[in-house]
Short mmCIF file of C-alpha atoms in Angstrom, two decimals:
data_model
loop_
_atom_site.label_atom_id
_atom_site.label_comp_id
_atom_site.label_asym_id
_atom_site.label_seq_id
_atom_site.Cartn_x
_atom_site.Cartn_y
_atom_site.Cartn_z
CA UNK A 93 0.00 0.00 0.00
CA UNK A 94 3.01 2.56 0.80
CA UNK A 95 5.01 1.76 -2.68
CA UNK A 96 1.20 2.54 -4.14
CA UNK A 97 1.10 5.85 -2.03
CA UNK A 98 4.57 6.90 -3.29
CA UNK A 99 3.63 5.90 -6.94
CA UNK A 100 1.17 8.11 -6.65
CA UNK A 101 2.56 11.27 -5.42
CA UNK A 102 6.13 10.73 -7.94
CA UNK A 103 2.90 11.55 -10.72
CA UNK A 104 1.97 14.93 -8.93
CA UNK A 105 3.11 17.53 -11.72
CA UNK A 106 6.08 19.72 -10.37
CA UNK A 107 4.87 21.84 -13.11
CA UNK A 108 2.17 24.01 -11.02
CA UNK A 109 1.81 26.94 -13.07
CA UNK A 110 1.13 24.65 -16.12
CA UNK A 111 -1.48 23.13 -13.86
CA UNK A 112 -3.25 26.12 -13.49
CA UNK A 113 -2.94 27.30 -16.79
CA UNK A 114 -5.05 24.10 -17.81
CA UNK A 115 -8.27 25.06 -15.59
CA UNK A 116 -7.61 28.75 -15.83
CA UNK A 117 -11.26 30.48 -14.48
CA UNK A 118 -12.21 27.39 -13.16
CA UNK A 119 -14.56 28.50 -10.34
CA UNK A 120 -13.31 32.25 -10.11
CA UNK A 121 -15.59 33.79 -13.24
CA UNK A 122 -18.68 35.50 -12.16
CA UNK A 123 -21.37 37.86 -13.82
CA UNK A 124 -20.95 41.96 -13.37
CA UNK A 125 -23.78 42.11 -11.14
CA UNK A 126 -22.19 39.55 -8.74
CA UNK A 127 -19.02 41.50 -7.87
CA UNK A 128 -18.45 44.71 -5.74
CA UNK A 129 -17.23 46.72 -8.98
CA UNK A 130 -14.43 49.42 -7.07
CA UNK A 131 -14.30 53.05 -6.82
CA UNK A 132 -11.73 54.78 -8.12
CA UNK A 133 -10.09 57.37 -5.24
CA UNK A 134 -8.15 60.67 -5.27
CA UNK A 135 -5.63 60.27 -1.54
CA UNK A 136 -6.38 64.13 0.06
CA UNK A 137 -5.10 65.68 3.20
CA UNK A 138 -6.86 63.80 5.88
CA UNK A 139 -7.75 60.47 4.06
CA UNK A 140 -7.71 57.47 6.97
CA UNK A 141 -5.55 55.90 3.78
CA UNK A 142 -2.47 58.10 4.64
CA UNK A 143 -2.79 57.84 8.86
CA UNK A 144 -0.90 54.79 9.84
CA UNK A 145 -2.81 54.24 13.05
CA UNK A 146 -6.32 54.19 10.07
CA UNK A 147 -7.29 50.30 9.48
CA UNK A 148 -7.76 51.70 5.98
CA UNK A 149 -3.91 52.50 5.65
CA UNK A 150 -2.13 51.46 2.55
CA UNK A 151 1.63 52.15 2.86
CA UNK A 152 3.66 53.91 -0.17
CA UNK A 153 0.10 55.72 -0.65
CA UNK A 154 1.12 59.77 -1.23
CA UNK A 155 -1.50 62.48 -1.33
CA UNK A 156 -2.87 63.08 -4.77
CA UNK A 157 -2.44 59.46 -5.36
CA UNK A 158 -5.27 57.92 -7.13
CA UNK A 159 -6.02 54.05 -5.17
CA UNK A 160 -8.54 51.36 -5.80
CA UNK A 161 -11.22 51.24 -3.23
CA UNK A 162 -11.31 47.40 -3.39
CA UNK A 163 -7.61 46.20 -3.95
CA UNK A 164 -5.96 49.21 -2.49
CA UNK A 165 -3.80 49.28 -5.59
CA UNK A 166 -1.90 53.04 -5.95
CA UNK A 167 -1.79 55.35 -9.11
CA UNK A 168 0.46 57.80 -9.67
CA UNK A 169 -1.55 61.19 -9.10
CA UNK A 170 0.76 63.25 -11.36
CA UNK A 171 0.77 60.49 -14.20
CA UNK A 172 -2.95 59.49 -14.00
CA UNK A 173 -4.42 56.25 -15.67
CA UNK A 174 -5.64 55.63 -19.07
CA UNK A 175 -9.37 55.39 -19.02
CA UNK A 176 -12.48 54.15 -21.16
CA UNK A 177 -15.96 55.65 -20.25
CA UNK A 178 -18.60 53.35 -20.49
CA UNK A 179 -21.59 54.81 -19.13
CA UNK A 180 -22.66 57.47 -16.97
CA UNK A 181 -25.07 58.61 -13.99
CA UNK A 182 -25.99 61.16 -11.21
CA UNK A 183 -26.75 59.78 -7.96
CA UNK A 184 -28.24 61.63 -5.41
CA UNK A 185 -27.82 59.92 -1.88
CA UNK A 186 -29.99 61.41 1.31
CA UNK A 187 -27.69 61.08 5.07
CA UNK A 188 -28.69 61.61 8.24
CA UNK A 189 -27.61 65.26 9.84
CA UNK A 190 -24.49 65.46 11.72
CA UNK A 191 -20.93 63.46 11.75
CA UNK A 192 -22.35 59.97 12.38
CA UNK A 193 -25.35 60.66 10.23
CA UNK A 194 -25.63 57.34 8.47
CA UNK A 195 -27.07 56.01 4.70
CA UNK A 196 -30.73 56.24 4.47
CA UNK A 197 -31.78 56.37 0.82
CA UNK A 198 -31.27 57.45 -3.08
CA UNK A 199 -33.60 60.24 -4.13
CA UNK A 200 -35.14 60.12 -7.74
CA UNK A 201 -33.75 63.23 -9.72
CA UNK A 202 -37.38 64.79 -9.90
CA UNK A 203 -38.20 64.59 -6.59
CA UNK A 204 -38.86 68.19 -4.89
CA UNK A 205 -36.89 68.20 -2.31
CA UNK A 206 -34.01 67.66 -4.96
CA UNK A 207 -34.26 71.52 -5.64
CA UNK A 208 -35.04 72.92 -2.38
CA UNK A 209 -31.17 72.15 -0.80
CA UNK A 210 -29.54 75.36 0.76
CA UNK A 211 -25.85 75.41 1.10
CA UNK A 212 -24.73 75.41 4.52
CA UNK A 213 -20.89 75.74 3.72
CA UNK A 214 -19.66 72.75 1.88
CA UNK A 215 -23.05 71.07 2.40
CA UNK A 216 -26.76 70.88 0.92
CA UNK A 217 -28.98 70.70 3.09
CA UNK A 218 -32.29 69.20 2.15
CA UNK A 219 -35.54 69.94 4.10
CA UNK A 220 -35.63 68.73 7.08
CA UNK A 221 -31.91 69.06 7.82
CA UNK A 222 -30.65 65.85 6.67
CA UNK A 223 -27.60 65.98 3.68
CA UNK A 224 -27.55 65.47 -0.05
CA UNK A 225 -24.74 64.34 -1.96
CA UNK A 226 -25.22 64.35 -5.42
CA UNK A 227 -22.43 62.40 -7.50
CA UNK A 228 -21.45 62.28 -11.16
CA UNK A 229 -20.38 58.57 -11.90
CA UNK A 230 -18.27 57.51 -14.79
CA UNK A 231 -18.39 53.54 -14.82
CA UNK A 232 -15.58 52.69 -17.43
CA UNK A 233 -12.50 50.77 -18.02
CA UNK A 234 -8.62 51.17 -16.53
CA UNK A 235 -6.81 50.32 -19.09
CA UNK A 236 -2.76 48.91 -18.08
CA UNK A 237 0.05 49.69 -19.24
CA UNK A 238 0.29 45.56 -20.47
CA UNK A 239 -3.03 46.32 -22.67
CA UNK A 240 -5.33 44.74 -19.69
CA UNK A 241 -8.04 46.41 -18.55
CA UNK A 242 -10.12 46.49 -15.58
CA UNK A 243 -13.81 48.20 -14.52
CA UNK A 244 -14.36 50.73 -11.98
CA UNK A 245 -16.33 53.54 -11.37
CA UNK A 246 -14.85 57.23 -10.76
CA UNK A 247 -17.75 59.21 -9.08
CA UNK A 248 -17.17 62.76 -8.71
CA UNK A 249 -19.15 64.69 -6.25
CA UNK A 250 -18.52 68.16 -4.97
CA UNK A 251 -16.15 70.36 -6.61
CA UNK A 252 -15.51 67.44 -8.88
CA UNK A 253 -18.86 67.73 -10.83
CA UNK A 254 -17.41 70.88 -12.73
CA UNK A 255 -14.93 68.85 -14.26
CA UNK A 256 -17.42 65.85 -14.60
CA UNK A 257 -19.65 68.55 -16.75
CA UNK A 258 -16.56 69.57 -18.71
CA UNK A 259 -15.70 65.77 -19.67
CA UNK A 260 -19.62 65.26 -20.65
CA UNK A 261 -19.36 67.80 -22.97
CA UNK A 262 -15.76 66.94 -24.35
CA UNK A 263 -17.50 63.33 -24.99
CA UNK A 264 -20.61 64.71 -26.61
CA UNK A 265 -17.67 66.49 -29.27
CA UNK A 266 -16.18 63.53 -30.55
CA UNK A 267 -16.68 62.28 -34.06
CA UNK A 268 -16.39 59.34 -35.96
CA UNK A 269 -15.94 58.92 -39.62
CA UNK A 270 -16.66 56.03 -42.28
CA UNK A 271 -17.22 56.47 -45.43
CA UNK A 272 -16.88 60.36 -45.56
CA UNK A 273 -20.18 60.65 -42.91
CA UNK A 274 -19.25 62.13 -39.63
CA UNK A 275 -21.35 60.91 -36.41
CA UNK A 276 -21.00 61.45 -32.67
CA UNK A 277 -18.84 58.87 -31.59
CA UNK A 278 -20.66 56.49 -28.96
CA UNK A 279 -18.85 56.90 -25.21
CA UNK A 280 -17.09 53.41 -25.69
CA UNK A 281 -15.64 55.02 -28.30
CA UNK A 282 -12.62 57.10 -26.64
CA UNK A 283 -9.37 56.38 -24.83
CA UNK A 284 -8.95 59.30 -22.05
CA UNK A 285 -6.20 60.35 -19.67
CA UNK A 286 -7.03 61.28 -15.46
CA UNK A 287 -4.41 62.60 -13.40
CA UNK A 288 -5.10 65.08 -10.32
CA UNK A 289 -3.63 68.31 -10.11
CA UNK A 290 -3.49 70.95 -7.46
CA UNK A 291 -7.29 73.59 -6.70
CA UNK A 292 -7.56 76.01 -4.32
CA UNK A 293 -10.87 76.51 -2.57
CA UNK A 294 -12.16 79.86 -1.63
CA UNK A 295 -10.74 79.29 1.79
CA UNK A 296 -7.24 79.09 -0.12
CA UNK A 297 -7.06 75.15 1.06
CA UNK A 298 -5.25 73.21 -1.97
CA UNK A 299 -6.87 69.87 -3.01
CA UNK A 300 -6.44 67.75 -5.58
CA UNK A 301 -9.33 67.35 -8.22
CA UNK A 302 -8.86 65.92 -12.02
CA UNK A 303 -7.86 67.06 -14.89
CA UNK A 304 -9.20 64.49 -17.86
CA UNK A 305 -7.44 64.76 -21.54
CA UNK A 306 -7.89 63.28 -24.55
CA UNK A 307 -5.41 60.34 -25.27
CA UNK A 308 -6.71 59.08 -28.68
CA UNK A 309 -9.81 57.03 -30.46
CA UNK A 310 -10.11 53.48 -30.61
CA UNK A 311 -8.94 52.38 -34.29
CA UNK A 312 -7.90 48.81 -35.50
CA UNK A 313 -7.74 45.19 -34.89
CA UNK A 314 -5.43 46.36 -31.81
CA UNK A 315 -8.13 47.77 -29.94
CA UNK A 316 -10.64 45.30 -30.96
CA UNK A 317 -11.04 43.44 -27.43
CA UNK A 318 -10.65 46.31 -25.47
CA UNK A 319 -13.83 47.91 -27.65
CA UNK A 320 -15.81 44.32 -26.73
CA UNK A 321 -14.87 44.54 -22.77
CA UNK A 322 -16.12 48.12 -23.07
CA UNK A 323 -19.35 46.92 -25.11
CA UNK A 324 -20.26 44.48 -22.33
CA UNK A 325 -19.77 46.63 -19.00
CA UNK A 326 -21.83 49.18 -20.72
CA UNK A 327 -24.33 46.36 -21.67
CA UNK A 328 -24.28 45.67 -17.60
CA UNK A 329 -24.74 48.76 -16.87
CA UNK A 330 -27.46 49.87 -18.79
CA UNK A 331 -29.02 46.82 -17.37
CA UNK A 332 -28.99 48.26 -14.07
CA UNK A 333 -26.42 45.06 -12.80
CA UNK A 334 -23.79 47.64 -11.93
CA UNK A 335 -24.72 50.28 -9.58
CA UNK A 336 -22.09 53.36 -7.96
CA UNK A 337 -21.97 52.29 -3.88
CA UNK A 338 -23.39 55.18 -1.65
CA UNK A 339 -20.66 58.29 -0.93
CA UNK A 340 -19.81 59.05 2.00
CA UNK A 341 -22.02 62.68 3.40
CA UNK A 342 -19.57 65.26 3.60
CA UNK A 343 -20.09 65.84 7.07
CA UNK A 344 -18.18 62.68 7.39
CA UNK A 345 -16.30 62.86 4.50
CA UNK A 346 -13.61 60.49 3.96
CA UNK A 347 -10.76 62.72 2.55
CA UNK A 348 -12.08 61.80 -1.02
CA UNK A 349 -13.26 65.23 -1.75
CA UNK A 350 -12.51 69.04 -0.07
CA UNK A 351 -15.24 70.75 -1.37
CA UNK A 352 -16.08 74.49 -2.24
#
């Protein structure tokens, strides 16, 4: 029975990545709508990600860093990632009054009280005292230096939204052309660049917010997979499997944002 035993392990393959390679996905692939799809993060004076003693602490992180909500993974503020749009949203999120005021629902865009906020410094105020947040969401692709690519969603809230509007409308400009006809090009269309860069508030406080440029169009058989991934998260997304995760109010904001 023991010269069986040791027959038997002499045949285990010493070979293990060729063993994984053969059942590669096995058991680890999942639809959109089954996975926490991460937010994309700009590190600001006072993020719990920079403060050692913070549970949320990731080491080597520097302020105007961009991070990955989920992995914790660090981009380089000043270089920015490369970035595919696939479909966007405004979210406006209701929180209870006051530092520990907690999550307690999403607001439709038409509803009233939507319009009757008042600012009460960097906060609106919605009748009845509790906050509203109201977020811009790009859900899109990262796309790696190695050609990979993976989906997040950057939501921009606050001071933020002004440069959400200003990518809106440099997506609504671009064209495509076949066959001498010019059309809008369609959002999946468009490879952009996001690094942060240094505002000042009116209270002179320096932040860091985005700045978004143009990198170039998708074109060609290179490009051809990364145009599919795109086609597909948008498809999830306009099926309402992909939804932006509640911000944070900005009474008990997270170092994500320094608003106005």
């Amino acid at each position: 029975m023991n010269e069986v035993a040791k027959k038997k392990g002499t045949e285990v393959s010493t070979d293990l990545m060729s063993d994984m390679f053969a059942v590669a996905g096995e058991g680890a692939v999942f639809d959109v709508e089954e996975l926490i799809v991460p937010r994309i993060k700009i590190a600001q004076q006072g993020s719990p990600e920079l403060k050692k003693s913070d549970a949320k602490f990731i080491a080597g992180l520097s302020g105007n860093d961009m991070f990955n909500s989920l992995t914790s993974e660090m981009y380089d503020g000043a270089k920015g990632i490369l970035f595919i749009p696939c479909h966007t949203d405004t979210t406006y999120v209701e929180f209870g009054a006051g530092v520990n005021g907690g999550f307690i629902g999403v607001l439709e865009k038409d509803d009233p009280r939507v319009s009757q906020t008042t600012r009460e410094g960097s906060t609106e105020v919605l009748p009845g005292g509790n906050e509203l947040v109201v977020s811009d969401n790009f859900y899109g692709l990262i796309v790696f230096d190695d050609g990979g690519s993976e989906p997040v969603i950057i939501p921009m809230a606050s001071s933020k939204r002004k440069i959400a509007r200003r990518w809106k409308s440099m997506i609504a400009l671009q064209r495509v052309e076949h066959n001498g006809v010019k059309k809008t090009a369609p959002i999946t269309a468009t490879l952009w660049n996001l690094r942060v860069v240094d505002e000042t508030n009116k209270r002179n406080e320096t932040y860091g917010n985005y700045a978004v440029a143009k990198v170039r169009q998708l074109n060609g058989d290179e490009d051809r997979s990364l145009w599919q991934e795109a086609l597909a998260f948008r498809t999830s997304c306009l099926a309402g499997g992909v939804k932006a995760p509640e911000e944070s109010s900005s009474s008990s904001d997270n170092g994500d944002d320094i608003p106005f």
